[in-house]
Amino acid sequence: MASMPDEALPRVLLSDQAYEVVRRSILDGTLAPGDRIVESEIARRLGVSQAPVREAVKRLAHEGLITSMPRRGSYVTQISTDDVDDAREVRAMLEEAAAREAVTHFDAAARQRLESFVDGMRKAAESEDLAAFRAADMGFHRTVVELSGNVYLPRLWDVMESRLLSLRVVGDPGFTGSWAEMAESHQDLIELLASGNRGRAAAAFHAHAAGMERPGRPNRDG
């Protein structure tokens, strides 16, 4: 198992805090796919009993970030290329539909909220905090889905969200390009939502979710 930092936890809500620490270690790549989750070692490092760590592992297994096998232990989930491709395809369709409708609900408040996530991505890119980058990235896309006004799309996103994280489809730690450029691509998406052109916004979000090239910044005349 990859080394985790020693981190003492207050004696309150220990399972929640153990969950956050282990989850962050998975999202930032400290714990890599295939790494074994040794509950006793994590408990020692966090200065807690194994019970809250065990509960945290169960929650992460439910989310798909950890795979638990009877008599073999728990491991950070390993994902096949086919799984990633399938998730990207579904996510692209969902975000395309969401963006098409979000254009009609885009206003100053929506811009401010989305740009706060972009700022979070920029700061995370500067500090190379991949877990924070992925959290801001996920918040950005969830907001667009909610902005669609379609009551079913956020429910579908809820179903997808944990799988997107476990598949590393959002903010992939293995990404070899520029994290700063990826952050700016989200600013471009905001401008497309603001353009009023539903077709272009939908196409851009589909391409972005599918892992295609960065969209160009539109002219205001759409």
mmCIF file of N, CA, C and O in Angstrom, residues 23-35 65 76-79 84 87-88 91 130 134 137-138 161-175 179:
data_model
loop_
_atom_site.group_PDB
_atom_site.id
_atom_site.type_symbol
_atom_site.label_atom_id
_atom_site.label_comp_id
_atom_site.label_asym_id
_atom_site.label_seq_id
_atom_site.Cartn_x
_atom_site.Cartn_y
_atom_site.Cartn_z
ATOM 1 N N ARG A 23 -10.544 8.814 0.950
ATOM 2 C CA ARG A 23 -11.079 9.208 -0.354
ATOM 3 C C ARG A 23 -10.130 10.185 -1.048
ATOM 4 O O ARG A 23 -9.847 10.052 -2.242
ATOM 5 N N ARG A 24 -9.636 11.153 -0.295
ATOM 6 C CA ARG A 24 -8.718 12.135 -0.893
ATOM 7 C C ARG A 24 -7.433 11.453 -1.370
ATOM 8 O O ARG A 24 -6.897 11.793 -2.434
ATOM 9 N N SER A 25 -6.958 10.483 -0.607
ATOM 10 C CA SER A 25 -5.740 9.764 -1.002
ATOM 11 C C SER A 25 -5.946 8.994 -2.297
ATOM 12 O O SER A 25 -5.010 8.836 -3.091
ATOM 13 N N ILE A 26 -7.178 8.523 -2.517
ATOM 14 C CA ILE A 26 -7.478 7.834 -3.771
ATOM 15 C C ILE A 26 -7.578 8.838 -4.913
ATOM 16 O O ILE A 26 -7.011 8.634 -5.988
ATOM 17 N N LEU A 27 -8.265 9.946 -4.674
ATOM 18 C CA LEU A 27 -8.494 10.918 -5.740
ATOM 19 C C LEU A 27 -7.225 11.645 -6.157
ATOM 20 O O LEU A 27 -7.097 12.045 -7.314
ATOM 21 N N ASP A 28 -6.289 11.834 -5.220
ATOM 22 C CA ASP A 28 -5.063 12.538 -5.614
ATOM 23 C C ASP A 28 -3.962 11.585 -6.071
ATOM 24 O O ASP A 28 -2.862 12.008 -6.394
ATOM 25 N N GLY A 29 -4.274 10.285 -6.087
ATOM 26 C CA GLY A 29 -3.320 9.318 -6.604
ATOM 27 C C GLY A 29 -2.352 8.770 -5.589
ATOM 28 O O GLY A 29 -1.506 7.933 -5.938
ATOM 29 N N THR A 30 -2.423 9.223 -4.318
ATOM 30 C CA THR A 30 -1.548 8.661 -3.293
ATOM 31 C C THR A 30 -1.794 7.162 -3.170
ATOM 32 O O THR A 30 -0.850 6.366 -3.043
ATOM 33 N N LEU A 31 -3.061 6.789 -3.183
ATOM 34 C CA LEU A 31 -3.438 5.379 -3.271
ATOM 35 C C LEU A 31 -3.829 5.115 -4.721
ATOM 36 O O LEU A 31 -4.801 5.685 -5.220
ATOM 37 N N ALA A 32 -3.069 4.277 -5.397
ATOM 38 C CA ALA A 32 -3.265 4.040 -6.825
ATOM 39 C C ALA A 32 -4.172 2.836 -7.059
ATOM 40 O O ALA A 32 -4.351 1.995 -6.173
ATOM 41 N N PRO A 33 -4.777 2.739 -8.252
ATOM 42 C CA PRO A 33 -5.583 1.562 -8.577
ATOM 43 C C PRO A 33 -4.807 0.272 -8.333
ATOM 44 O O PRO A 33 -3.658 0.144 -8.752
ATOM 45 N N GLY A 34 -5.436 -0.637 -7.624
ATOM 46 C CA GLY A 34 -4.795 -1.910 -7.304
ATOM 47 C C GLY A 34 -4.122 -1.943 -5.948
ATOM 48 O O GLY A 34 -3.805 -3.026 -5.443
ATOM 49 N N ASP A 35 -3.892 -0.769 -5.340
ATOM 50 C CA ASP A 35 -3.289 -0.741 -4.004
ATOM 51 C C ASP A 35 -4.230 -1.383 -2.991
ATOM 52 O O ASP A 35 -5.442 -1.148 -3.012
ATOM 53 N N LEU A 65 -15.135 3.368 -5.432
ATOM 54 C CA LEU A 65 -13.720 3.728 -5.392
ATOM 55 C C LEU A 65 -12.868 2.588 -4.841
ATOM 56 O O LEU A 65 -11.664 2.524 -5.106
ATOM 57 N N VAL A 76 -8.012 -0.484 -4.011
ATOM 58 C CA VAL A 76 -8.462 0.631 -4.831
ATOM 59 C C VAL A 76 -8.896 0.055 -6.178
ATOM 60 O O VAL A 76 -8.180 -0.736 -6.793
ATOM 61 N N THR A 77 -10.080 0.433 -6.604
ATOM 62 C CA THR A 77 -10.682 -0.167 -7.789
ATOM 63 C C THR A 77 -9.831 0.050 -9.035
ATOM 64 O O THR A 77 -9.352 1.155 -9.300
ATOM 65 N N GLN A 78 -9.655 -1.019 -9.783
ATOM 66 C CA GLN A 78 -8.989 -0.956 -11.080
ATOM 67 C C GLN A 78 -10.053 -0.956 -12.171
ATOM 68 O O GLN A 78 -11.016 -1.717 -12.126
ATOM 69 N N ILE A 79 -9.874 -0.112 -13.146
ATOM 70 C CA ILE A 79 -10.885 0.089 -14.175
ATOM 71 C C ILE A 79 -10.338 -0.287 -15.543
ATOM 72 O O ILE A 79 -9.205 0.042 -15.883
ATOM 73 N N VAL A 84 -14.033 2.825 -18.949
ATOM 74 C CA VAL A 84 -13.790 4.259 -19.114
ATOM 75 C C VAL A 84 -14.499 4.774 -20.361
ATOM 76 O O VAL A 84 -15.159 5.819 -20.342
ATOM 77 N N ALA A 87 -18.246 4.986 -19.780
ATOM 78 C CA ALA A 87 -18.601 6.100 -18.897
ATOM 79 C C ALA A 87 -18.504 7.432 -19.637
ATOM 80 O O ALA A 87 -19.360 8.313 -19.469
ATOM 81 N N ARG A 88 -17.469 7.602 -20.423
ATOM 82 C CA ARG A 88 -17.314 8.840 -21.192
ATOM 83 C C ARG A 88 -18.489 9.026 -22.157
ATOM 84 O O ARG A 88 -18.997 10.134 -22.325
ATOM 85 N N ARG A 91 -21.579 9.997 -20.120
ATOM 86 C CA ARG A 91 -21.411 11.344 -19.579
ATOM 87 C C ARG A 91 -21.544 12.390 -20.679
ATOM 88 O O ARG A 91 -22.165 13.444 -20.474
ATOM 89 N N LEU A 130 -4.395 17.619 -6.953
ATOM 90 C CA LEU A 130 -5.285 16.954 -7.892
ATOM 91 C C LEU A 130 -6.644 16.645 -7.286
ATOM 92 O O LEU A 130 -7.665 16.685 -7.979
ATOM 93 N N ARG A 134 -10.127 17.956 -8.935
ATOM 94 C CA ARG A 134 -11.221 17.078 -9.321
ATOM 95 C C ARG A 134 -12.516 17.483 -8.622
ATOM 96 O O ARG A 134 -13.596 17.395 -9.205
ATOM 97 N N ASP A 137 -13.756 20.518 -10.479
ATOM 98 C CA ASP A 137 -14.205 20.057 -11.797
ATOM 99 C C ASP A 137 -15.588 19.419 -11.686
ATOM 100 O O ASP A 137 -16.516 19.733 -12.437
ATOM 101 N N MET A 138 -15.750 18.530 -10.715
ATOM 102 C CA MET A 138 -17.029 17.869 -10.518
ATOM 103 C C MET A 138 -18.115 18.864 -10.145
ATOM 104 O O MET A 138 -19.247 18.788 -10.638
ATOM 105 N N GLU A 161 -22.098 10.016 -10.795
ATOM 106 C CA GLU A 161 -21.013 10.765 -10.164
ATOM 107 C C GLU A 161 -19.951 9.882 -9.522
ATOM 108 O O GLU A 161 -18.750 10.060 -9.766
ATOM 109 N N SER A 162 -20.363 8.919 -8.699
ATOM 110 C CA SER A 162 -19.374 8.082 -8.030
ATOM 111 C C SER A 162 -18.583 7.246 -9.027
ATOM 112 O O SER A 162 -17.385 7.019 -8.859
ATOM 113 N N ARG A 163 -19.269 6.802 -10.085
ATOM 114 C CA ARG A 163 -18.563 6.021 -11.103
ATOM 115 C C ARG A 163 -17.585 6.901 -11.878
ATOM 116 O O ARG A 163 -16.501 6.452 -12.244
ATOM 117 N N LEU A 164 -17.961 8.139 -12.133
ATOM 118 C CA LEU A 164 -17.046 9.039 -12.830
ATOM 119 C C LEU A 164 -15.779 9.249 -12.008
ATOM 120 O O LEU A 164 -14.672 9.302 -12.549
ATOM 121 N N LEU A 165 -15.941 9.365 -10.689
ATOM 122 C CA LEU A 165 -14.779 9.525 -9.823
ATOM 123 C C LEU A 165 -13.937 8.257 -9.805
ATOM 124 O O LEU A 165 -12.710 8.305 -9.916
ATOM 125 N N SER A 166 -14.586 7.109 -9.656
ATOM 126 C CA SER A 166 -13.824 5.869 -9.590
ATOM 127 C C SER A 166 -13.151 5.556 -10.908
ATOM 128 O O SER A 166 -12.064 4.978 -10.955
ATOM 129 N N LEU A 167 -13.778 5.966 -12.011
ATOM 130 C CA LEU A 167 -13.196 5.735 -13.324
ATOM 131 C C LEU A 167 -12.138 6.783 -13.671
ATOM 132 O O LEU A 167 -11.476 6.681 -14.698
ATOM 133 N N ARG A 168 -12.031 7.810 -12.832
ATOM 134 C CA ARG A 168 -11.096 8.909 -13.066
ATOM 135 C C ARG A 168 -11.385 9.621 -14.389
ATOM 136 O O ARG A 168 -10.489 10.112 -15.071
ATOM 137 N N VAL A 169 -12.675 9.647 -14.728
ATOM 138 C CA VAL A 169 -13.085 10.349 -15.935
ATOM 139 C C VAL A 169 -13.089 11.856 -15.701
ATOM 140 O O VAL A 169 -12.889 12.637 -16.609
ATOM 141 N N VAL A 170 -13.303 12.277 -14.467
ATOM 142 C CA VAL A 170 -13.263 13.700 -14.134
ATOM 143 C C VAL A 170 -11.917 14.005 -13.489
ATOM 144 O O VAL A 170 -11.571 13.457 -12.457
ATOM 145 N N GLY A 171 -11.160 14.905 -14.081
ATOM 146 C CA GLY A 171 -9.870 15.276 -13.507
ATOM 147 C C GLY A 171 -8.942 14.087 -13.380
ATOM 148 O O GLY A 171 -8.469 13.767 -12.299
ATOM 149 N N ASP A 172 -8.666 13.410 -14.471
ATOM 150 C CA ASP A 172 -7.851 12.196 -14.458
ATOM 151 C C ASP A 172 -6.441 12.479 -13.952
ATOM 152 O O ASP A 172 -5.715 13.269 -14.540
ATOM 153 N N PRO A 173 -6.003 11.850 -12.826
ATOM 154 C CA PRO A 173 -4.649 12.068 -12.318
ATOM 155 C C PRO A 173 -3.571 11.614 -13.302
ATOM 156 O O PRO A 173 -2.422 12.006 -13.183
ATOM 157 N N GLY A 174 -3.954 10.761 -14.270
ATOM 158 C CA GLY A 174 -2.994 10.318 -15.265
ATOM 159 C C GLY A 174 -2.876 11.261 -16.456
ATOM 160 O O GLY A 174 -2.109 11.012 -17.376
ATOM 161 N N PHE A 175 -3.644 12.341 -16.437
ATOM 162 C CA PHE A 175 -3.616 13.326 -17.523
ATOM 163 C C PHE A 175 -2.212 13.908 -17.657
ATOM 164 O O PHE A 175 -1.610 14.343 -16.675
ATOM 165 N N TRP A 179 -2.722 21.144 -16.597
ATOM 166 C CA TRP A 179 -3.876 21.316 -15.740
ATOM 167 C C TRP A 179 -4.385 22.747 -15.809
ATOM 168 O O TRP A 179 -5.591 22.985 -15.728
#
